[in-house]
Coordinates of C-alpha atoms in Angstrom, one line a residue:
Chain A
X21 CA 5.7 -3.9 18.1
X22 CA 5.9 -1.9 14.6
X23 CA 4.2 1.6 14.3
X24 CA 3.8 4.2 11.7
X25 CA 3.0 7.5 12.6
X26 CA 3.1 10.2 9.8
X27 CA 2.7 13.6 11.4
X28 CA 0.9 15.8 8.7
X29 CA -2.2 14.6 7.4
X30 CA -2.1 17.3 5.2
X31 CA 0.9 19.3 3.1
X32 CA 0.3 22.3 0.8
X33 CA 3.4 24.0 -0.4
X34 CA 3.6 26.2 -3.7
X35 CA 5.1 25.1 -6.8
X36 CA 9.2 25.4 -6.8
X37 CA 9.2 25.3 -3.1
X38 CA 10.9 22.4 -0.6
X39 CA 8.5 19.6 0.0
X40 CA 9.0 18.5 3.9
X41 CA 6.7 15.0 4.9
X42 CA 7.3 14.0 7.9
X43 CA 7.1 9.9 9.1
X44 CA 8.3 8.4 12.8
X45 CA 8.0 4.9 13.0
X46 CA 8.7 2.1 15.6
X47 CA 10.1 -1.2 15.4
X48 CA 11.7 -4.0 17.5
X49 CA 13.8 -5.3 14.6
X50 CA 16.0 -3.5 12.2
X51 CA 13.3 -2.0 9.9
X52 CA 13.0 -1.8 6.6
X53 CA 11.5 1.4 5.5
X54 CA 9.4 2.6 2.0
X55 CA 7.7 5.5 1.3
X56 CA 4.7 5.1 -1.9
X57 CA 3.1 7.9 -3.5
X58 CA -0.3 7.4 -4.9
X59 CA -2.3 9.5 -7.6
X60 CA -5.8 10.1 -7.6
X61 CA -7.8 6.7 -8.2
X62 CA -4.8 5.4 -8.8
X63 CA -2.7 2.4 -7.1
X64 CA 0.2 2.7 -4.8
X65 CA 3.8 3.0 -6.7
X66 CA 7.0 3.2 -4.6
X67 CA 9.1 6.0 -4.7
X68 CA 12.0 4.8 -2.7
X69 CA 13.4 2.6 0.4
X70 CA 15.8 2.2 2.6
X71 CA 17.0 -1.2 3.3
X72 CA 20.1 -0.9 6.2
X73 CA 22.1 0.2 3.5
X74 CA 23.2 4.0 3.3
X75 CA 21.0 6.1 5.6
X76 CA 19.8 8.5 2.7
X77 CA 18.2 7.5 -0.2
X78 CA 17.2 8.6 -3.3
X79 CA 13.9 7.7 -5.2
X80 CA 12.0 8.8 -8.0
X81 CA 10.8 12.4 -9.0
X82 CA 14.0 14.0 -7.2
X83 CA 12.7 12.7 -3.9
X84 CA 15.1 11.3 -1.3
X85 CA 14.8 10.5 2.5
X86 CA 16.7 10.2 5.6
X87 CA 16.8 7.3 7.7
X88 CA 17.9 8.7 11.0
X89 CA 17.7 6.0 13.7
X90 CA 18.2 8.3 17.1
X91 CA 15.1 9.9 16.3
X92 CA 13.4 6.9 14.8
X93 CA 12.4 9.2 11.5
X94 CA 12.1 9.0 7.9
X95 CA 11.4 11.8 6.5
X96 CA 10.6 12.0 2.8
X97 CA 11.4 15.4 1.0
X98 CA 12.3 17.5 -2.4
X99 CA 13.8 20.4 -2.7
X100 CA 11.5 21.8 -5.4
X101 CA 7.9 20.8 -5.9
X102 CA 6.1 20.3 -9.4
X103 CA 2.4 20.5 -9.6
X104 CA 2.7 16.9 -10.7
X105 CA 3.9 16.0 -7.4
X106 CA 0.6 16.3 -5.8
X107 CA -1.0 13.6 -4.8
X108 CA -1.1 11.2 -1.7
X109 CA 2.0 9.6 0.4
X110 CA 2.4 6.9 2.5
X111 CA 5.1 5.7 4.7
X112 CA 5.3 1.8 4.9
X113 CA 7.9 0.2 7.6
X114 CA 8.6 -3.5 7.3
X115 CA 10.2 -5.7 10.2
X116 CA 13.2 -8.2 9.4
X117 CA 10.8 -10.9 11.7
X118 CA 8.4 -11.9 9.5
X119 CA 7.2 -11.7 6.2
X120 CA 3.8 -9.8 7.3
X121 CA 5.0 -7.5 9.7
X122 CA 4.5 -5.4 7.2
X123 CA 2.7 -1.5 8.6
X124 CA 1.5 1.6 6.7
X125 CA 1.1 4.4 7.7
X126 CA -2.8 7.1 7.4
X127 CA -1.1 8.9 4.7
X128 CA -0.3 13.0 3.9
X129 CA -2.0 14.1 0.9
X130 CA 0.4 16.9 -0.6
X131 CA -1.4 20.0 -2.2
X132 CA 1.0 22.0 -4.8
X133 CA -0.2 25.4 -5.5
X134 CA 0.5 27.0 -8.3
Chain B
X28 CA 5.1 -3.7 -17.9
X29 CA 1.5 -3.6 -15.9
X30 CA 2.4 -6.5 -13.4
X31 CA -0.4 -6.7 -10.7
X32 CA -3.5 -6.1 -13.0
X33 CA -7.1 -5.4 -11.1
X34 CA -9.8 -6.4 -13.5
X35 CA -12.1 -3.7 -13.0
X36 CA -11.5 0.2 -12.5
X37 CA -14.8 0.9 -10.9
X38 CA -17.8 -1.0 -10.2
X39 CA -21.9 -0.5 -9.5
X40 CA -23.0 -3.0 -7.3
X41 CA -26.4 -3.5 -5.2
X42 CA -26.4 -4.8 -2.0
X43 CA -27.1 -8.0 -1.4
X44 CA -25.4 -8.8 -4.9
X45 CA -22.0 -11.3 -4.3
X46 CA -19.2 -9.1 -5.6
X47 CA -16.0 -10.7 -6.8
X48 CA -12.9 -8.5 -7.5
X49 CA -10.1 -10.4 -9.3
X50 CA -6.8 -9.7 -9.0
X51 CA -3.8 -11.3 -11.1
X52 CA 0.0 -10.7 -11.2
X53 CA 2.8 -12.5 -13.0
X54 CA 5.7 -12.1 -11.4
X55 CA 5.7 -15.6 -10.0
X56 CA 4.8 -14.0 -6.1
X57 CA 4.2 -16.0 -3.4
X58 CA 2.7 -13.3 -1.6
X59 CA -0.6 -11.3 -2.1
X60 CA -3.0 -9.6 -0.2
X61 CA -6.1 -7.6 -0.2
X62 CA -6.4 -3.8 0.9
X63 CA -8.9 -1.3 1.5
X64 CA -8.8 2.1 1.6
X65 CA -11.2 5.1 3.1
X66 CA -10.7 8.5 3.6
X67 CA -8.9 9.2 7.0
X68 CA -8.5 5.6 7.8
X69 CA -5.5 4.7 5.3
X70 CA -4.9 1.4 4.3
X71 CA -6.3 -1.8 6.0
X72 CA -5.4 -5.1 5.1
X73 CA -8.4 -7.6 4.7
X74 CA -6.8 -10.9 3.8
X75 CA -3.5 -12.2 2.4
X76 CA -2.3 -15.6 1.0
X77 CA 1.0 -16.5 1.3
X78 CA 0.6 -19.5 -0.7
X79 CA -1.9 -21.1 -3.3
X80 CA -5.1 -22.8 -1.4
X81 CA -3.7 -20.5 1.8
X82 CA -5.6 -17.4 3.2
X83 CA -5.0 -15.7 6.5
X84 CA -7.2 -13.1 8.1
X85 CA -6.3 -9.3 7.8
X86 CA -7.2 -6.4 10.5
X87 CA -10.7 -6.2 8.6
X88 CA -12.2 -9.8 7.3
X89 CA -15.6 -9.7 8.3
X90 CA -18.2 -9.7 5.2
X91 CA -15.5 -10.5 3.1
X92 CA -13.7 -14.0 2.0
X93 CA -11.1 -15.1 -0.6
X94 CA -10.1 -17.9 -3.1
X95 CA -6.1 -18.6 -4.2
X96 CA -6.7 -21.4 -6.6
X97 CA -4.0 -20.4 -8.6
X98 CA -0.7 -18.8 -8.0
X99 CA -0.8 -15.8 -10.1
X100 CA -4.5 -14.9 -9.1
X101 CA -6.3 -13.9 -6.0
X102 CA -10.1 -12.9 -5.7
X103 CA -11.6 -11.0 -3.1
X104 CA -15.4 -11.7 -2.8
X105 CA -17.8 -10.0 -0.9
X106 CA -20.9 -12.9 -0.3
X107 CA -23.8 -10.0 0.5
X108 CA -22.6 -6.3 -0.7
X109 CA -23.7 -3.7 2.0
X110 CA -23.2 0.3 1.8
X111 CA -20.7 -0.1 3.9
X112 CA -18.0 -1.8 1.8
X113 CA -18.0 0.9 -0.6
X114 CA -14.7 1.8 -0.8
X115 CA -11.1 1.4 -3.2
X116 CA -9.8 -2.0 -3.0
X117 CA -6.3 -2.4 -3.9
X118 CA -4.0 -5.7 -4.7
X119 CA -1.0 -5.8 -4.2
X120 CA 2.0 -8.8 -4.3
X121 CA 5.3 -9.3 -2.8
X122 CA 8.0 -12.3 -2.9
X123 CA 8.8 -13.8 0.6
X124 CA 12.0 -12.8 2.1
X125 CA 12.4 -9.6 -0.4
X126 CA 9.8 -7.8 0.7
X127 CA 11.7 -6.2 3.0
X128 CA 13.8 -5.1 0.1
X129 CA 11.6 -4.9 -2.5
X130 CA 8.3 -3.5 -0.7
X131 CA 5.4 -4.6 -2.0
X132 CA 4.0 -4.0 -6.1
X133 CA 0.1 -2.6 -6.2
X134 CA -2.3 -3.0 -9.1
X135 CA -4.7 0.2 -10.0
X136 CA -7.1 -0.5 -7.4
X137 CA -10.9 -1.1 -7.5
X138 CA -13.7 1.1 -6.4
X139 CA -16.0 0.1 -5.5
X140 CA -19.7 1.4 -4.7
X141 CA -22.6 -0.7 -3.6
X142 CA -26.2 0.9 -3.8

């Protein structure tokens, strides 16, 4: 069975500083694995995935992630936030089994202080 | 380039009222579903449609119901609004068998409040 778990509910980090969000999933299947950001009253957008090809990616906004399978992680970070970078994130993992098996996970709302 | 388009921002509703929330996308999807999201709960998925006339049940259906007449379009409909569905409601679409490569695109989302 698929699982999300995103470990911080909540990130605050000052402006210029690395941003560190942390997401551990589960899956029976090779997974397919996104990370969205979503600004206030705003929809979901994706920032990047990783799709079995090479285990770090780069997205949008200087954000990249690593898929690491031994410890089942994705981790999404940045070495240097912008105030514009707050807002709220979501890890998303989808199976290879189905077209539905599709999971996200609560969300980490990411604070930038000036 | 606005590709999943949610007619309405926000909305005032009274309970009771029927509520429809429209949802349109034209990148020829087969895909679409309906999501809500509240504070602390994330994301949970209502009902999808993987095809036109074809609905399947979400995590959360209850109160709610949905009509895929046509491809592009996908309406959510609550038949009696209560408090309790006040919330953001967000569409989203995806194309079978990419999904897993493309994710899923989202429209703007809806909020929702019911009085």
């Amino acid at each position: 069975a698929q699982s999300v778990t995103q470990l911080d509910s909540h990130v605050s980090v000052s402006e210029g500083t690395p941003v560190l969000l942390r997401c551990n999933y589960s899956s029976s299947y090779s997974p397919s694995l996104f990370w969205y950001v979503q600004h206030p009253n705003k929809g979901l957008q994706l920032l990047l995935k990783y799709t079995s090809a090479a285990t770090l990616v780069k997205g949008i906004n200087g954000f990249e992630a690593e898929f690491k399978k031994s410890e089942t992680s994705f981790h999404l970070t940045k070495p240097s936030a912008h105030m514009s970078d707050a807002a709220e994130y979501f890890c998303v993992v989808s199976d290879r089994a189905g077209g539905f098996k599709t999971i996200f996970g609560a969300g980490t709302r990411l604070f930038v202080k000036a | 380039d606005v590709k999943v388009t949610q007619s309405s921002r926000y909305l005032v509703k009274r309970t009771g009222e029927k509520v429809f929330l429209e949802c349109v996308q034209d990148m020829d999807h087969e895909n679409m579903f309906w999501y809500r999201q509240d504070p602390g709960l994330g994301l949970r998925l209502i009902y999808f449609s993987y095809d036109v006339k074809m609905k399947e049940k979400g995590d959360i259906p209850e109160g709610y119901s949905v009509s895929r007449e046509k491809k592009e379009r996908f309406s959510l409909i609550l038949e009696s609004a209560s408090t309790n569905q006040t919330s953001m409601y967000l569409c989203a679409s995806s194309a079978p068998r990419k999904e897993k490569i493309y994710g899923y695109t989202f429209g703007s989302g809806t909020r929702l409040t019911v009085v």
